Coordinates of C-alpha atoms and ligand atoms in Angstrom, one line a residue:
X1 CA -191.1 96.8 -133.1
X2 CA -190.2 97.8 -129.7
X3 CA -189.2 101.1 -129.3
X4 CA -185.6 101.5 -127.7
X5 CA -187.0 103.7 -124.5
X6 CA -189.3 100.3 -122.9
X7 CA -186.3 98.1 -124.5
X8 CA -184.5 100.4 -121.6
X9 CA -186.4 100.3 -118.9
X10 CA -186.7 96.4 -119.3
X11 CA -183.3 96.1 -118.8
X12 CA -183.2 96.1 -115.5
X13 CA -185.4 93.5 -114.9
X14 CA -183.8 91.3 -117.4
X15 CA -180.3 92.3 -115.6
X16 CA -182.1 91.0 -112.2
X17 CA -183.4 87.9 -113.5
X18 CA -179.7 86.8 -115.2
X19 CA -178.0 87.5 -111.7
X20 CA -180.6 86.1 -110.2
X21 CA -180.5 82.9 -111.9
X22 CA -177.6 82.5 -113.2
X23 CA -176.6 79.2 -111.8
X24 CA -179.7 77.7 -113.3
X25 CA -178.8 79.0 -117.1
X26 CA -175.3 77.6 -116.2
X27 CA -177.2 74.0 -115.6
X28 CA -179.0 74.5 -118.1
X29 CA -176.0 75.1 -120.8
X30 CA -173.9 72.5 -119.1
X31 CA -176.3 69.8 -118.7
X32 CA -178.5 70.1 -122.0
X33 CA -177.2 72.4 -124.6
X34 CA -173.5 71.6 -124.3
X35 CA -173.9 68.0 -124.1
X36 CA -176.6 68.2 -127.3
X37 CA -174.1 69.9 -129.1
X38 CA -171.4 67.4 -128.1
X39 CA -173.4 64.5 -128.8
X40 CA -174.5 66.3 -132.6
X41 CA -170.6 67.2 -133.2
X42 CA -168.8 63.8 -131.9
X43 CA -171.7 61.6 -132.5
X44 CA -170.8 59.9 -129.3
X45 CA -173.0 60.3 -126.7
X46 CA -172.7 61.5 -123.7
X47 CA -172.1 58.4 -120.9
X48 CA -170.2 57.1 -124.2
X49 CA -167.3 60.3 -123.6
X50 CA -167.8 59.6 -119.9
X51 CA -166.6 55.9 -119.9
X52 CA -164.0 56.9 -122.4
X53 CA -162.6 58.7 -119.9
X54 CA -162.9 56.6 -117.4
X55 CA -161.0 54.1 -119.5
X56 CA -158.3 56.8 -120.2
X57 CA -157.6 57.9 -116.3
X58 CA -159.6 55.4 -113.8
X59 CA -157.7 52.8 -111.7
X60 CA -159.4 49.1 -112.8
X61 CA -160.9 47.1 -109.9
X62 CA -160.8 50.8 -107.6
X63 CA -164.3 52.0 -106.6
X64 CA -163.8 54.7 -105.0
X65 CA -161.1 56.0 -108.2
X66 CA -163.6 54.9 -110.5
X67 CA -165.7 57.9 -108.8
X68 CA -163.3 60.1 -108.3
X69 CA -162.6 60.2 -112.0
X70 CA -166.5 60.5 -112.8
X71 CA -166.3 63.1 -110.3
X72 CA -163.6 65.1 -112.1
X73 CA -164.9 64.5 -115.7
X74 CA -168.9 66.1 -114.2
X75 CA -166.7 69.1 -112.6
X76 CA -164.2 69.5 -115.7
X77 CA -165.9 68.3 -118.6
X78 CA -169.9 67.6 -118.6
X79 CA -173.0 67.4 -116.6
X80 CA -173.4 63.6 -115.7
X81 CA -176.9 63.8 -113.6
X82 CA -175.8 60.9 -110.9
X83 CA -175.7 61.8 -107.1
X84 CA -172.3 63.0 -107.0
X85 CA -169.7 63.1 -104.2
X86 CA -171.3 65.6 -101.6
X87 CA -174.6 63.6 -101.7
X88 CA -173.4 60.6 -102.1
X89 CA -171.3 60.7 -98.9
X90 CA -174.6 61.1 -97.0
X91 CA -175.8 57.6 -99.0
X92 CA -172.3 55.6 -98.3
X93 CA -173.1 56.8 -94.5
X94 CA -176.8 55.5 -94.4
X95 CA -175.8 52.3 -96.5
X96 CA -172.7 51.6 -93.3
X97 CA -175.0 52.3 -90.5
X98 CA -177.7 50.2 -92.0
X99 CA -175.7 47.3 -93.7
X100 CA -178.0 45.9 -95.9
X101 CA -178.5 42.3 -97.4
X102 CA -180.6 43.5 -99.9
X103 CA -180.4 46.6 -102.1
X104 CA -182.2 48.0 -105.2
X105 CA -181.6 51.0 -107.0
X106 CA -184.2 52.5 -109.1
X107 CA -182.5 54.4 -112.0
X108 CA -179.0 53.2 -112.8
X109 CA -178.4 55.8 -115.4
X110 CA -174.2 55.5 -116.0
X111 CA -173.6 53.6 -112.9
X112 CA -172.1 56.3 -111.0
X113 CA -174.8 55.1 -108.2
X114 CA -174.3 51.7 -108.1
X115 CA -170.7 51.8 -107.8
X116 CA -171.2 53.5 -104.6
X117 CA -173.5 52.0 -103.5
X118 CA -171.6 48.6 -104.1
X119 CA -168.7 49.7 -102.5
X120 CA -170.5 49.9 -99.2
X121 CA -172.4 47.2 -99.0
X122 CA -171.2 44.6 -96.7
X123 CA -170.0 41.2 -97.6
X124 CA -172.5 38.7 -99.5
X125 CA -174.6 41.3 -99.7
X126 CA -176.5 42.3 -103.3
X127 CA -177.4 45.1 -105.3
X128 CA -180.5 45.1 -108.2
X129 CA -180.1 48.3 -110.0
X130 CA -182.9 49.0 -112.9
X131 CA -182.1 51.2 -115.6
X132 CA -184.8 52.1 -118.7
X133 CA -182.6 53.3 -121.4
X134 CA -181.0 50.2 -122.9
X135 CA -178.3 52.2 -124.1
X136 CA -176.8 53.8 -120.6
X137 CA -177.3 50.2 -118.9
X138 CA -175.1 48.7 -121.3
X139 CA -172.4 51.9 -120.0
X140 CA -173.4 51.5 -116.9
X141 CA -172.8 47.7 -117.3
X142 CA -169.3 48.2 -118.1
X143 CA -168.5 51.3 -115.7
X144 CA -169.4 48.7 -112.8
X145 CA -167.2 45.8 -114.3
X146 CA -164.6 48.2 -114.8
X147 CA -165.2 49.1 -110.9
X148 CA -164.5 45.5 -110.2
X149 CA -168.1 44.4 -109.3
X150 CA -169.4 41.2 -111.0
X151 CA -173.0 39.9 -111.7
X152 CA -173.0 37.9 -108.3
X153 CA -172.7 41.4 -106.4
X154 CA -174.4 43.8 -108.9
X155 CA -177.6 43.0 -111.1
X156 CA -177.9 45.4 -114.2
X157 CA -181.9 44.7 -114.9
X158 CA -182.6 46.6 -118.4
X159 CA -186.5 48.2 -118.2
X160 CA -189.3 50.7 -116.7
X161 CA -189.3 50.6 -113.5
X162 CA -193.0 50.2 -113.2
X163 CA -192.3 46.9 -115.2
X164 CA -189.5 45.5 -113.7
X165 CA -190.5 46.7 -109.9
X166 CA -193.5 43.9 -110.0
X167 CA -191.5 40.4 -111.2
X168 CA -188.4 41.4 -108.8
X169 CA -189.9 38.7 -106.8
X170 CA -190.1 35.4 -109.4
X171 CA -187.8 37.0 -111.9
X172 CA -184.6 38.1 -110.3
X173 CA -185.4 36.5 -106.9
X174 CA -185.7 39.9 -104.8
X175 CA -188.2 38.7 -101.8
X176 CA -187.7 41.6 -99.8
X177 CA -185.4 44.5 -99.9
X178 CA -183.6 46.5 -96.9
X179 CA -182.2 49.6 -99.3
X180 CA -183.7 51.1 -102.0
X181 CA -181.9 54.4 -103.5
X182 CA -183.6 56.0 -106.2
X183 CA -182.4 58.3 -108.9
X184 CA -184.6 58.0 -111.7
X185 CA -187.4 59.9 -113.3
X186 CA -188.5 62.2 -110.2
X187 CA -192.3 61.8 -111.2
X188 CA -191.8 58.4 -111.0
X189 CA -191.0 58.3 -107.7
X190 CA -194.3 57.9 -105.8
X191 CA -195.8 55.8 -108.4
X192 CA -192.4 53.2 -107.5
X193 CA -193.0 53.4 -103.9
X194 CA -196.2 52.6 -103.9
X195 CA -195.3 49.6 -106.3
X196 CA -193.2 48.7 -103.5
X197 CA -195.5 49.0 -100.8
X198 CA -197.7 47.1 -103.0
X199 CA -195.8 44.0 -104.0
X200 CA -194.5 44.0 -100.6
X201 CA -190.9 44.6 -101.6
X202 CA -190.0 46.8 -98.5
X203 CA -188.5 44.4 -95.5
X204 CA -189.6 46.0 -92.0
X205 CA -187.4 48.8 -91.2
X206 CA -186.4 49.3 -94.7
X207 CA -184.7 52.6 -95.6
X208 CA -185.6 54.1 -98.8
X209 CA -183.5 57.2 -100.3
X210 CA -184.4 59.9 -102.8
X211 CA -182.0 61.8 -104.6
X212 CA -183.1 65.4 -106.1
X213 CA -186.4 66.0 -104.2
X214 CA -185.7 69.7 -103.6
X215 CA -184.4 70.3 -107.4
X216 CA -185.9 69.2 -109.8
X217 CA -188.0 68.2 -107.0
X218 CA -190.8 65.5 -105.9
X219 CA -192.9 67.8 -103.8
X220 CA -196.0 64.6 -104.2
X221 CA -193.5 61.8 -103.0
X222 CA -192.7 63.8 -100.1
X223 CA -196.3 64.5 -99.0
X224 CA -197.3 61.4 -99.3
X225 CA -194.0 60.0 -97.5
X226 CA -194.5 62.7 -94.6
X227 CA -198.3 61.6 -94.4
X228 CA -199.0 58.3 -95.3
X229 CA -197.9 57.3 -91.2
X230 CA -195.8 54.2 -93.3
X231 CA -192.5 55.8 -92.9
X232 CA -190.9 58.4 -90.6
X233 CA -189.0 60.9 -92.7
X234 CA -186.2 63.2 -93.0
X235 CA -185.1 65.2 -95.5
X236 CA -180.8 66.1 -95.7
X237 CA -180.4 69.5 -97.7
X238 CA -177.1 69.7 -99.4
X239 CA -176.4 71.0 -103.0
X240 CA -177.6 69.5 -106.4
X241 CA -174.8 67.6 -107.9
X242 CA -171.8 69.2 -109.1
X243 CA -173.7 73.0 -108.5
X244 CA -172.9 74.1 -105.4
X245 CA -175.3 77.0 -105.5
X246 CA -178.0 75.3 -106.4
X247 CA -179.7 73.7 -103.2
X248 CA -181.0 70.3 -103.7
X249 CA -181.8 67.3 -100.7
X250 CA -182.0 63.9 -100.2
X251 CA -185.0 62.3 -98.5
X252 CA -184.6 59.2 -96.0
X253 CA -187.7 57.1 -95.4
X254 CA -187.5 55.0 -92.7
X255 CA -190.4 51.8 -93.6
X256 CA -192.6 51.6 -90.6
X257 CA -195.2 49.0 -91.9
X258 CA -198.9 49.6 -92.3
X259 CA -199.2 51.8 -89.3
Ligands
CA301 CA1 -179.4 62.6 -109.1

């Protein structure tokens, strides 16, 4: 048992770590324990209570309400892990200064992304987004509909990544893409790039943006997008969604070709 004088002179220390990181426990209640305990005590889960919501307060056929009121319901109510508004502005300004034909999103996750990212693309234009969990794609599904996007505009494709990524080509007829956001499993990240690279999926000049690679993080993505002499790269540091004291970034890789 441990005596009460080193349970004292601990304290301290333990008083120094909680200030210290005290927005991380506040993520880490918000975004995993509270929603566990939600899903447990509703038996709804989470993207579920979301789209209720957004059923309940979103205008129909409005984008940018549609995230507004996702915005509201991950400040309010829950954690939703998408790229959120201070992030995503950064992405709806890339998308307009790039206009792309083409897009693909890796990780649709409750479609928070895709409906920006659908609302800035230009006219004719198309968006692939691939989702793994069958469950949030069929969410994410509707939160688009419900956006006003149909299937002529945005693709839902339902699998891994490292599956799906390799018959874009035959499959969904993808030749080449111009955009590719991703906001999926961060290890997964340089593992789908080079799937890219590989199948040949990245038109010249392509842009490719990465959400959360300062927290969690994708330190090998990074490396090997500052080094591989394929892309030219920046990195915008903002905040990780929805936690303003937590610093997060989004990367920007600019597809130079073989070099
Ligand atoms: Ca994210």
């Amino acid at each position: 048992m441990v005596s009460p004088a080193i349970a004292l002179a601990f304290l301290p220390l333990l008083l120094t770590l909680l200030i210290r990181y005290r927005h991380y426990l506040r993520l880490l209640y918000r975004a995993v324990l509270a929603a566990w305990l939600r899903d447990r005590l509703t038996g709804v889960p989470r993207e579920h209570r979301a789209f209720q919501y957004l059923l309940a307060h979103a205008v129909p056929g409005d984008p940018r309400h549609v995230l507004s009121t996702l915005d509201r319901w991950s400040y309010g109510c829950e954690h939703l892990p998408s790229v959120g508004p201070v992030k995503g502005r950064i992405v709806s300004r890339l998308l307009a200064e790039r206009a792309p034909r083409r897009v693909l999103e890796l990780g649709t996750h409750c479609g928070y992304g895709a409906v920006l990212l659908a609302a800035g693309l230009p006219p004719g234009a198309r968006l692939c987004t691939v989702e793994g969990n069958p469950q949030l794609a069929s969410v994410a599904q509707k939160v688009i509909r419900l956006a006003g996007f149909d299937e002529r505009t945005v693709e839902v494709i339902v699998g891994p990544s490292e599956e799906v990524i390799p018959r874009l080509r035959e499959r969904h007829g993808l030749a080449a893409t111009d955009f590719v956001f991703m906001d999926h499993g961060k290890r997964c990240y340089l593992r789908d790039l080079r799937l890219l690279e590989s199948h040949r999926l990245l038109a010249p000049g392509a842009t490719v943006v990465a959400d959360n690679v300062l927290f969690p993080g994708a330190p090998r993505f990074l490396q090997y997008a500052k080094s591989c002499g394929r892309y030219r790269c920046r990195v915008h540091r903002a905040s990780l969604e929805y936690f303003p004291a937590i610093p997060d970034g989004l990367a920007e890789l600019r597809y130079t070709g073989d070099g």
